[in-house]
Coordinates of C-alpha atoms in Angstrom, one line a residue:
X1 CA -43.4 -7.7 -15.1
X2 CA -42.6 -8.2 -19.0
X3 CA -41.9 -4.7 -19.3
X4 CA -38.8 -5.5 -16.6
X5 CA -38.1 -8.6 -18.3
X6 CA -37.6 -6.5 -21.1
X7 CA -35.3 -4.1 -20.6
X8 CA -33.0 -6.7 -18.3
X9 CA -32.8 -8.9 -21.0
X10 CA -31.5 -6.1 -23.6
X11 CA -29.5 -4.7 -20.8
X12 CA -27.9 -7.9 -20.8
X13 CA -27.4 -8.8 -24.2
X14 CA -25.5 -5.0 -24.2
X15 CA -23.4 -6.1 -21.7
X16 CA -22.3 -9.3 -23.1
X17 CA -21.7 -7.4 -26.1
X18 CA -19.7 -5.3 -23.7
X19 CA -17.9 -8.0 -22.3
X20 CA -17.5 -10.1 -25.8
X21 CA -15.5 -6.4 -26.7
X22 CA -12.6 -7.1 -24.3
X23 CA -11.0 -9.6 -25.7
X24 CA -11.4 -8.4 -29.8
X25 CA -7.8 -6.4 -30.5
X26 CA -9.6 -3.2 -32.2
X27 CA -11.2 -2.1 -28.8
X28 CA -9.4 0.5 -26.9
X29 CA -8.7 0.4 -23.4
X30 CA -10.3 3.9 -22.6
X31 CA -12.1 6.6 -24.7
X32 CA -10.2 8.9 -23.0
X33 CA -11.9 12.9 -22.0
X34 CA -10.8 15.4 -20.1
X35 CA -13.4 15.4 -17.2
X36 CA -14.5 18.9 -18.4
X37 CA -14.9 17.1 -22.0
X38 CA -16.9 14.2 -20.4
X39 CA -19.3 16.5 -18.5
X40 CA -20.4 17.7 -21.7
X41 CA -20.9 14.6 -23.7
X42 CA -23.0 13.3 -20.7
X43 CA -26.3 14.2 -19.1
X44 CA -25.8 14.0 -15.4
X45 CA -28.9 15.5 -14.9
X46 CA -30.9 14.2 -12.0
X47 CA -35.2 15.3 -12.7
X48 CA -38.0 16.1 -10.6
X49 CA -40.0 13.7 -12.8
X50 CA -38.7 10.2 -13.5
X51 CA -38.2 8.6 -16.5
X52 CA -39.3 5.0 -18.1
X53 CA -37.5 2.4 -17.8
X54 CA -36.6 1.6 -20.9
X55 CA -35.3 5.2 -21.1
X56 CA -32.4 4.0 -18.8
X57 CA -30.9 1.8 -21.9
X58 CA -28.9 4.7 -23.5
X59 CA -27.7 5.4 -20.1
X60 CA -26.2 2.2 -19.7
X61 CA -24.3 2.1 -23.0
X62 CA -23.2 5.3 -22.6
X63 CA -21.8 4.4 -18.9
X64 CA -20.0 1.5 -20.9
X65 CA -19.2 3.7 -23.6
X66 CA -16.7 5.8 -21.5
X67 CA -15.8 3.5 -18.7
X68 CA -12.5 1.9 -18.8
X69 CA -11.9 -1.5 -19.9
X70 CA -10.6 -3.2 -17.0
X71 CA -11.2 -7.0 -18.4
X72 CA -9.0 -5.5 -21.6
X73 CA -5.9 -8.1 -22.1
X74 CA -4.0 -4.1 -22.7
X75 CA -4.9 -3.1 -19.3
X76 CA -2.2 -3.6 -16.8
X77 CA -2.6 -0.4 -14.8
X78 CA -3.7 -1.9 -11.5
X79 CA -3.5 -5.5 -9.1
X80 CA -6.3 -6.4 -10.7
X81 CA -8.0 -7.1 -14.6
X82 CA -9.7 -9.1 -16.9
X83 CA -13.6 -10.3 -15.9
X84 CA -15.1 -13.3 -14.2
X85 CA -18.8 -14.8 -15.6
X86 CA -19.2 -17.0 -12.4
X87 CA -18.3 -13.3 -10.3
X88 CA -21.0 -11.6 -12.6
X89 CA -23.7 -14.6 -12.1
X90 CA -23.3 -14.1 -8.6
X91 CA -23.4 -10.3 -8.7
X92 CA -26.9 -10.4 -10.5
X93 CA -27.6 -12.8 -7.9
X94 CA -26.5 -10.8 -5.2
X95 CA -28.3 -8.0 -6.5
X96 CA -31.5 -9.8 -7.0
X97 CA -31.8 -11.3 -3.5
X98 CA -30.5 -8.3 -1.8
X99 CA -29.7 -9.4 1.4
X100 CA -27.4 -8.5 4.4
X101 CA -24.7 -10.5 6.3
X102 CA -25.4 -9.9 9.6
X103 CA -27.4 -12.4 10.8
X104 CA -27.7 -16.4 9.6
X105 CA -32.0 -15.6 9.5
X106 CA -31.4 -13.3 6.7
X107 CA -28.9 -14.7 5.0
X108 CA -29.0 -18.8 5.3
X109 CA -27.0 -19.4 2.3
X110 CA -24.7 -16.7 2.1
X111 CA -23.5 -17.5 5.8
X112 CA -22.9 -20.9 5.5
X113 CA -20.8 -20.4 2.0
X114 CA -18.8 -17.2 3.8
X115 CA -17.8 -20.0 6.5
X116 CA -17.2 -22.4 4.5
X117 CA -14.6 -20.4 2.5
X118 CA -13.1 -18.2 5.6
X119 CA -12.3 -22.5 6.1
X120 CA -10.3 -23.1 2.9
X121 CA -9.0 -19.9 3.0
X122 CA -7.2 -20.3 6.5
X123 CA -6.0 -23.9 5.6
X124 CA -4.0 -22.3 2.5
X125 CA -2.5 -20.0 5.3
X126 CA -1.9 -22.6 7.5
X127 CA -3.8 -21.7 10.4
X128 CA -5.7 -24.6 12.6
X129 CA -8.9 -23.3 14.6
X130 CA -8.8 -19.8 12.9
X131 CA -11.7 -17.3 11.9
X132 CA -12.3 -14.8 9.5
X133 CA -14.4 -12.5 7.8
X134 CA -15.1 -11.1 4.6
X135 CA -14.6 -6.9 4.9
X136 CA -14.6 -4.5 2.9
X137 CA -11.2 -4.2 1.0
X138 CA -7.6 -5.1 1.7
X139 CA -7.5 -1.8 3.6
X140 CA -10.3 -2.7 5.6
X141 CA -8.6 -6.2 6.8
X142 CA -5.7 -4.6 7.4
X143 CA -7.8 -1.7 10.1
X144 CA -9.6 -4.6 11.6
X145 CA -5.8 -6.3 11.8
X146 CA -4.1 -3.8 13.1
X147 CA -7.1 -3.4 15.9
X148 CA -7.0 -6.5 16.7
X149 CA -3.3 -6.4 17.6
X150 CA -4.6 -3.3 19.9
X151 CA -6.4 -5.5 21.6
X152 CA -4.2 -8.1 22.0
X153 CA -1.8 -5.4 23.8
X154 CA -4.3 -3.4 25.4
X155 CA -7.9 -4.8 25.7
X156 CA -9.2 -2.2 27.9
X157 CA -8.6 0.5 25.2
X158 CA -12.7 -0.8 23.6
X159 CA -13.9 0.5 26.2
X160 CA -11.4 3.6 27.9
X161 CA -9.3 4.4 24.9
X162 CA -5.8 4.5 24.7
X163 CA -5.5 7.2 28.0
X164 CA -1.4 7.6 28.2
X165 CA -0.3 4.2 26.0
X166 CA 1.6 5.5 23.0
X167 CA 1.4 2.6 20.9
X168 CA 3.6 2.2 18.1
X169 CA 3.0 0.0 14.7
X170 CA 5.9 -1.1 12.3
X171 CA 5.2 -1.4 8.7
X172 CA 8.2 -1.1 5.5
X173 CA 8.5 1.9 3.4
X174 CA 6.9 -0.2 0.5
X175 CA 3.8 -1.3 2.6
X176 CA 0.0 -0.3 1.8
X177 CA -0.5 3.6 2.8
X178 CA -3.7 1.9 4.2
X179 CA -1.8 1.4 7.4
X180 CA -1.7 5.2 8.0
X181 CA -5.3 5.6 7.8
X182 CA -5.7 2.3 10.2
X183 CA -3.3 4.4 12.5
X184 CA -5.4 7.6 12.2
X185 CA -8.9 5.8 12.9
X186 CA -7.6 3.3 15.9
X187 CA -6.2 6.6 17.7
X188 CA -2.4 5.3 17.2
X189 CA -1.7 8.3 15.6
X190 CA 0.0 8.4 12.2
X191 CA 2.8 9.3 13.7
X192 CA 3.4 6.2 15.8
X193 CA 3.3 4.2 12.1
X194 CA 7.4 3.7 11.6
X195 CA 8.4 2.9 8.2
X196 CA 10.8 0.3 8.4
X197 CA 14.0 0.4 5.6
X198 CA 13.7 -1.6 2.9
X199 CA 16.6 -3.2 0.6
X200 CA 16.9 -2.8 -3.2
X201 CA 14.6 -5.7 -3.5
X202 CA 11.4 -4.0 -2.0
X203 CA 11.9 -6.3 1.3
X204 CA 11.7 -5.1 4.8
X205 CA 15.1 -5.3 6.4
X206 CA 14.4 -7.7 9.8
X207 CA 17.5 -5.9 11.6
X208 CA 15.8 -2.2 10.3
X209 CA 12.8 -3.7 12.3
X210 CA 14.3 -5.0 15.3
X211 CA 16.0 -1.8 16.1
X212 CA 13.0 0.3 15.2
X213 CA 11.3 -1.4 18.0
X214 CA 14.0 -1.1 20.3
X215 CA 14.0 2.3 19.6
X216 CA 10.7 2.7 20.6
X217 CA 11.4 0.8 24.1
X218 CA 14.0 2.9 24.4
X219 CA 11.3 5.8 24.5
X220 CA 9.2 4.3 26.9
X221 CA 6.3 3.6 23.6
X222 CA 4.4 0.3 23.6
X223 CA 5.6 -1.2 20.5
X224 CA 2.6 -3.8 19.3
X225 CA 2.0 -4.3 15.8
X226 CA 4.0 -5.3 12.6
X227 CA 2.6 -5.2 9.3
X228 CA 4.3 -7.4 6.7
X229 CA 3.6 -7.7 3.0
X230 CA 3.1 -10.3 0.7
X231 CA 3.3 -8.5 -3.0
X232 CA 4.3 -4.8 -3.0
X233 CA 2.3 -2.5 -5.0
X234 CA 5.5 -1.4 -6.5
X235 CA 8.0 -4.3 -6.8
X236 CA 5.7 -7.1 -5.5
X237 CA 7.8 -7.6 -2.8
X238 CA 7.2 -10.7 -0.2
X239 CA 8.5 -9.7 3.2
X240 CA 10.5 -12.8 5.0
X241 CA 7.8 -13.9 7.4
X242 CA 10.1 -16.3 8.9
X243 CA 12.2 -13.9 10.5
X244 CA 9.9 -11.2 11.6
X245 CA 8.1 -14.1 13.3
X246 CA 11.0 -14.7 15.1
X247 CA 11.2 -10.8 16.2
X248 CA 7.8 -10.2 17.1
X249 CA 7.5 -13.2 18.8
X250 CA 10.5 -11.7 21.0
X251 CA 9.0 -8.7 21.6
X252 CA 5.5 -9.9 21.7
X253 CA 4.2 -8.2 19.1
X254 CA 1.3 -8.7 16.4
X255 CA 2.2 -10.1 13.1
X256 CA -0.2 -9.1 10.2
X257 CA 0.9 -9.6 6.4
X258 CA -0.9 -7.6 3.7
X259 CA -1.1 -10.4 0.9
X260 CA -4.0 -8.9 -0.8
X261 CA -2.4 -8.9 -3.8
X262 CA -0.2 -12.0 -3.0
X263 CA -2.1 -14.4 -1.0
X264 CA -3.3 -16.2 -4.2
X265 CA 0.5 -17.8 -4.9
X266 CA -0.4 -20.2 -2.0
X267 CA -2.8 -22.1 -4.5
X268 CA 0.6 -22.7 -6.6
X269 CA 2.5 -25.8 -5.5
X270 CA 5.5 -24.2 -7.5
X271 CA 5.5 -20.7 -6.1
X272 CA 4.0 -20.7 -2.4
X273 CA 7.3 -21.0 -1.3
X274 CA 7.0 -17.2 -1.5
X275 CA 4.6 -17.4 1.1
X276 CA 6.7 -19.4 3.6
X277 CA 5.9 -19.0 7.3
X278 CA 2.5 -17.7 6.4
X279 CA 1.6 -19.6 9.3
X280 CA 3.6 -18.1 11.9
X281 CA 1.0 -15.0 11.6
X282 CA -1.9 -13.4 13.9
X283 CA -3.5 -12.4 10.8
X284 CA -4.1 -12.2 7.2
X285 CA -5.3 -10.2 4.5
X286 CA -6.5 -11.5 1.2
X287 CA -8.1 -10.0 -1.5
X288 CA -10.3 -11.9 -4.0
X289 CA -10.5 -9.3 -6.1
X290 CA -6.9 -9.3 -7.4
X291 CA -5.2 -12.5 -8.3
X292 CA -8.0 -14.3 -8.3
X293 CA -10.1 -12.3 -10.9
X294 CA -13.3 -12.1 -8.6
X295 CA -15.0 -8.8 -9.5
X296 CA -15.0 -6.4 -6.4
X297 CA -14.7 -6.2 -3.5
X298 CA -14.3 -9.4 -2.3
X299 CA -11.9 -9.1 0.6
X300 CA -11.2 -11.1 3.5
X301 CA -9.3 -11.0 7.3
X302 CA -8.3 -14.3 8.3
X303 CA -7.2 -14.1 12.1
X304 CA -5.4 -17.0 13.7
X305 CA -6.5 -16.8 17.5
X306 CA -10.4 -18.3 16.9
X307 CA -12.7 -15.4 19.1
X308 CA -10.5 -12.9 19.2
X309 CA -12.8 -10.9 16.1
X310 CA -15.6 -11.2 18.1
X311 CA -13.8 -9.7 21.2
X312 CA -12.2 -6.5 19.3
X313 CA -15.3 -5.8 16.6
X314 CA -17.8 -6.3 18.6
X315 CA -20.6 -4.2 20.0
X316 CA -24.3 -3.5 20.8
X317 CA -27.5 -4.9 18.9
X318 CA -28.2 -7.9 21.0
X319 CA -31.8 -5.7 21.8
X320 CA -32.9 -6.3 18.3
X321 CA -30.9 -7.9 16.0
X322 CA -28.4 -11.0 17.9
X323 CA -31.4 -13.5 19.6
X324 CA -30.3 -16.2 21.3
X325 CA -31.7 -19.4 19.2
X326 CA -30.6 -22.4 17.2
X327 CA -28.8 -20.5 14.7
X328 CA -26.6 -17.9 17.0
X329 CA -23.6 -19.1 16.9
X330 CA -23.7 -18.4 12.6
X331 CA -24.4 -14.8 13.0
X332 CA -21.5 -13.4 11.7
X333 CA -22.3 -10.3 12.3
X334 CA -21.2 -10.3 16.1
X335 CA -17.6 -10.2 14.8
X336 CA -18.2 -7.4 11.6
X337 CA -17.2 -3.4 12.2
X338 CA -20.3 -3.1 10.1
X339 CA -23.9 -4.0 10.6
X340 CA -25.1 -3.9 6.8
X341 CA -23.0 -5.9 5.2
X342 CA -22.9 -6.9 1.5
X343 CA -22.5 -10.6 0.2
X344 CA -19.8 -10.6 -1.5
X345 CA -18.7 -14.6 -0.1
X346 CA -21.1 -16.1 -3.4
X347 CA -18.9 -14.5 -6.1
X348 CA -15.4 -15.9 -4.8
X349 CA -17.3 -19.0 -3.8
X350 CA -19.2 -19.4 -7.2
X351 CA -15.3 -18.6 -8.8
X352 CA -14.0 -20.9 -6.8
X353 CA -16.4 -23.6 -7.5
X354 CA -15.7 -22.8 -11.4
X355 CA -11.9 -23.1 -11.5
X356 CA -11.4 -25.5 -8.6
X357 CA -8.1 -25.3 -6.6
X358 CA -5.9 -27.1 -9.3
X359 CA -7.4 -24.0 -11.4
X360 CA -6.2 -21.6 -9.9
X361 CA -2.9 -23.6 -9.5
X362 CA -2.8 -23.1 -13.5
X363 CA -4.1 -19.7 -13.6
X364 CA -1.2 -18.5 -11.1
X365 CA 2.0 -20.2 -12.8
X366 CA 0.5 -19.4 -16.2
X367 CA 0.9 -15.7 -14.8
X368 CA 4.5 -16.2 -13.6
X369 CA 5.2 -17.8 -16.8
X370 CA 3.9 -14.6 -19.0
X371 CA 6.1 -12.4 -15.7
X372 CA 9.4 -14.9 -17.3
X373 CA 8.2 -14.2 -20.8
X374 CA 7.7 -10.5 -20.4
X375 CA 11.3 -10.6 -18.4
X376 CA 13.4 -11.7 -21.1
X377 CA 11.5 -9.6 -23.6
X378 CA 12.7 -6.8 -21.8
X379 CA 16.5 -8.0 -21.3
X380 CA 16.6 -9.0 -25.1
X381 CA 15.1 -5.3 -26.5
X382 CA 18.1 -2.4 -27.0
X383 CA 15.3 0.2 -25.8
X384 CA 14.2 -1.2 -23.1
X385 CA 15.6 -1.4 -19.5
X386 CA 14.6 -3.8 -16.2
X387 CA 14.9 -1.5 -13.3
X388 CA 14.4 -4.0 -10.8
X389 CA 14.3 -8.7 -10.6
X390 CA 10.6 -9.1 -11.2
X391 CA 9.8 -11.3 -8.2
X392 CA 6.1 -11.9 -8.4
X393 CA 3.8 -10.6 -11.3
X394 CA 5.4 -6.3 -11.3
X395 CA 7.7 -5.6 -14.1
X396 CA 9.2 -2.6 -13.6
X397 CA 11.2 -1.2 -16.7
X398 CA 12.0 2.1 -19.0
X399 CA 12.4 3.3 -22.0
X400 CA 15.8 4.0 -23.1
X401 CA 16.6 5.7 -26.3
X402 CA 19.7 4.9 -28.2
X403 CA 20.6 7.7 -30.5
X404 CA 20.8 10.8 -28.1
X405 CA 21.0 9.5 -24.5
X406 CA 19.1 11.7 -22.1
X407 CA 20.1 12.7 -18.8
X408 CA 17.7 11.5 -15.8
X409 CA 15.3 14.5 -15.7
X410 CA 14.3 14.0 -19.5
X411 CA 14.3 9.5 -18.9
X412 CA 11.6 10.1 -16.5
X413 CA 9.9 13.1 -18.8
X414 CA 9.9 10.0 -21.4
X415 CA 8.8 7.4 -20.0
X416 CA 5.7 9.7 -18.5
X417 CA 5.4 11.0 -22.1
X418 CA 4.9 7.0 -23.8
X419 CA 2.9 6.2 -20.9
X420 CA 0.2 8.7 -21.2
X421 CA 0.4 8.5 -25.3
X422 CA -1.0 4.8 -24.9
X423 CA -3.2 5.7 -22.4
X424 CA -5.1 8.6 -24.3
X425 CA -4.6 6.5 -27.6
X426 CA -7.0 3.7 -25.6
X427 CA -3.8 1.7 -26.9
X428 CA -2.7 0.0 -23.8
X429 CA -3.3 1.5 -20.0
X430 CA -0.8 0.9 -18.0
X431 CA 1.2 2.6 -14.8
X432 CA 4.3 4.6 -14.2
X433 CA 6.0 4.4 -10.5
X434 CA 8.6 6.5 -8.6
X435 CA 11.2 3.7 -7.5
X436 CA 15.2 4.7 -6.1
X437 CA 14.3 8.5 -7.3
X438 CA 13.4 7.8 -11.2
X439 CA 10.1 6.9 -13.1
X440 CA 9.4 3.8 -14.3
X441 CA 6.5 1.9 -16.3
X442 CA 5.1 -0.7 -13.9
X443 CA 3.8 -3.8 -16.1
X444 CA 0.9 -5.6 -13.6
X445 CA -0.2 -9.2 -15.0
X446 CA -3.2 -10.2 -13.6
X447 CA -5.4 -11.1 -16.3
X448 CA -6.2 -14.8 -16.6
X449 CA -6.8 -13.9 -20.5
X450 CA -3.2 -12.9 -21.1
X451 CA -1.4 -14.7 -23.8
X452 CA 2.3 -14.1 -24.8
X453 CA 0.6 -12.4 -28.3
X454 CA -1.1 -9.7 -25.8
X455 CA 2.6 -8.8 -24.6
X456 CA 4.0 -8.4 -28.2
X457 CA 1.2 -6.1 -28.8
X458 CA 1.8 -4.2 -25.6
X459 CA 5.9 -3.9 -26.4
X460 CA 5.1 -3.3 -29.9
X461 CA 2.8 -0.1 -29.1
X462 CA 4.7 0.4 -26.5
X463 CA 8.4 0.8 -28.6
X464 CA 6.0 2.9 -31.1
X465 CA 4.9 5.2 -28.8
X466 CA 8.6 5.7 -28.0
X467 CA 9.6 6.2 -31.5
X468 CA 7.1 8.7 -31.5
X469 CA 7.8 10.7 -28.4
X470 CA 11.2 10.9 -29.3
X471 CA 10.5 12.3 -32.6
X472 CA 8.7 14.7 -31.3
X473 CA 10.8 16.2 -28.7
X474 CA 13.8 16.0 -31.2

């Protein structure tokens, strides 16, 4: 046993170090090598004979070595950065106990925690006697969404299928791709998944919508599902909930909103207004893992009709597994897709716990405050151009060069150009989108670490890399 002892406690004095490296301003983003150039420098070897356990040390720093800095204050590449120590306690802890979600026997603690925050978490939507679950991944919630609306619609599809019910879902052309995978899986067929227009500002169009549905009508199709968003990938977009409430309430339909990446705005007394008429929705999706800087996955479905999980998800293992005793009415896995099921409800609660609801509060407008900062940055710098309003925490911009203008074709070739030459530099990692047919860089705050000096160093390299793109291609 102090062998193990050991080598965890130098495994984690490597990772602190790891984690201690983030935040110092020499450390690159990425060690960036070709995949064929990493293959080489690594032993991926799997033996006959194992090795000691000491020998898995190297391995580890290596791993680090090469992995992406993700808790970097110069990575803005994805809805999600920085690192959480209350999310890695709990990970350890996870890890350590190694237990499973399916029944409250097994997992006592972990059960009444998950409840306990599927509770807070449908009071910031709004919803009154709701349930939830924690899944997967935003794409998960938004399958186990989008089958619950099948259900709603057409319950006898668990247990005959769809037979001749062409069902048709309605999502914008800015929502999730999940929602063509849920389509493909729940025997909707992708091609029953209508993209709904969207305006200039990333929104669905509620008229688009309404006569999407009609069209379907008009086909003799079972319209039964709408798929909002709350925080495009792209634009970070927030769909008017208010008013496709009002439509599918017409038509009867299912209302889901994907706010995995902007759920967490609802903790903000200044900017939930975003959210408004989150409560007017069948169900929710919310991602820990983003906003809230748990590590992942740590995603949940919130659903408002109470039962109605347990009615679509449902099946089998009442011979072995669900027993009828004191305790039944917490197994939560009655209501899960899956049977093994990891506990992912201590690290959002443990997070939780540490920053309190007034932290997060502070975390979110201190966010929307560095989205402001980096705004007029933008606006005031000759090279640079806003392609589109920031309206939640996505900056979409370009480079622009001043002496010899370039036509569209060699803007985009640019901006590609300064994007990867930070990336392979380990200088700053951030995205490029395709937005109204030209590339842009896509700017995602989401680290709680972020000061306004972080964003001077990003423009900075960033107007560099420009400087020396274009000197290159001149």
């Amino acid at each position: 046993m102090k062998h193990k002892e050991t080598t965890l406690t130098k495994t984690l004095a490597i990772i602190l170090n790891y984690l201690d490296g983030n935040l110092e301003p020499d450390s690159n983003v990425v060690n960036y090598q070709t995949a064929n150039d990493l293959k080489e420098k690594l032993d991926l070897t799997l033996p006959d004979e194992g090795v000691a356990l000491e020998a898995l040390i190297p391995i580890v720093e290596s791993y680090l070595n090469y992995s992406v800095r993700t808790g970097s204050t110069q990575f803005f590449n994805l809805l999600f950065s920085g690192s959480s120590i209350p999310g890695i306690i709990a990970e350890m802890v996870t890890s350590a106990t190694n237990t499973t979600m399916h029944t409250y026997d097994v997992a006592p603690v972990a059960t009444l925690m998950e409840i306990e925050l599927i509770k807070k978490l449908t009071s910031l939507v709004g919803f009154k006697e709701a349930e939830g679950l924690m899944v997967t991944g935003g794409s998960n919630a938004n399958l186990i969404g989008m089958l619950c609306g099948r259900h709603q619609v057409l319950p006898e599809a668990k247990l005959q299928g769809l037979g001749n019910n062409q069902l048709v879902a309605f999502v914008s052309d800015q929502a999730h791709y999940s929602y063509l995978k849920a389509a493909n899986l729940l025997g909707i067929g992708i091609k029953n998944l209508v993209k709904v227009k969207s305006g200039v500002d990333g929104k669905m169009i509620p008229a688009a919508l309404e006569a999407a549905i009609q069209q379907s009508l008009s086909e003799e199709k079972t319209p039964f599902f709408v798929g909002a968003t709350a925080g495009t990938t792209v634009l970070g977009a927030f769909d008017p909930l208010p008013t496709l409430a009002e439509i599918t309430r017409k038509y009867g339909l299912w209302l889901h909103v994907d706010a995995a990446w902007g759920g967490p705005v609802l903790f903000s007394e200044k900017h939930q207004h975003l959210l408004a008429g989150s409560e007017l929705v069948d169900s929710f999706t919310w991602d820990g893992h983003k906003l809230m800087g748990v590590p992942l996955i740590c995603s949940a479905i919130l659903v408002k009709q109470k039962g109605l999980l347990s009615e679509a998800c449902s099946g089998g293992g009442t011979d072995y597994l669900f027993h009828d005793d004191e305790n039944d009415l917490y197994n939560l896995g009655t209501k899960s897709l899956q049977c093994g099921r990891r506990v992912d409800a201590l690290k959002l609660w443990l997070c939780w716990k540490y920053y309190g609801k007034k932290g997060y509060d502070q975390l979110v407008n201190h966010l929307f405050d560095l989205a402001n900062y980096a705004t007029e940055y933008i606006r005031r710098c000759d090279n640079l151009e806003l392609i589109a309003e920031p309206q939640f925490l996505n900056i979409c911009f370009r480079y622009i060069p001043k002496d010899e203008p370039l036509d569209a074709t060699g803007l985009d070739q640019l901006n590609l150009d300064i994007r990867n030459r930070l990336f392979h530099s380990g200088t700053a990692f951030v995205n490029y989108a395709h937005y109204q047919g030209l590339v842009m860089i896509r700017l995602i705050l989401a680290n709680p670490e972020l000061q306004k000096t972080d964003l001077e160093t990003f423009f900075h390299n960033l107007l560099n890399a420009g400087k020396l793109v274009e000197s290159v291609k001149g």
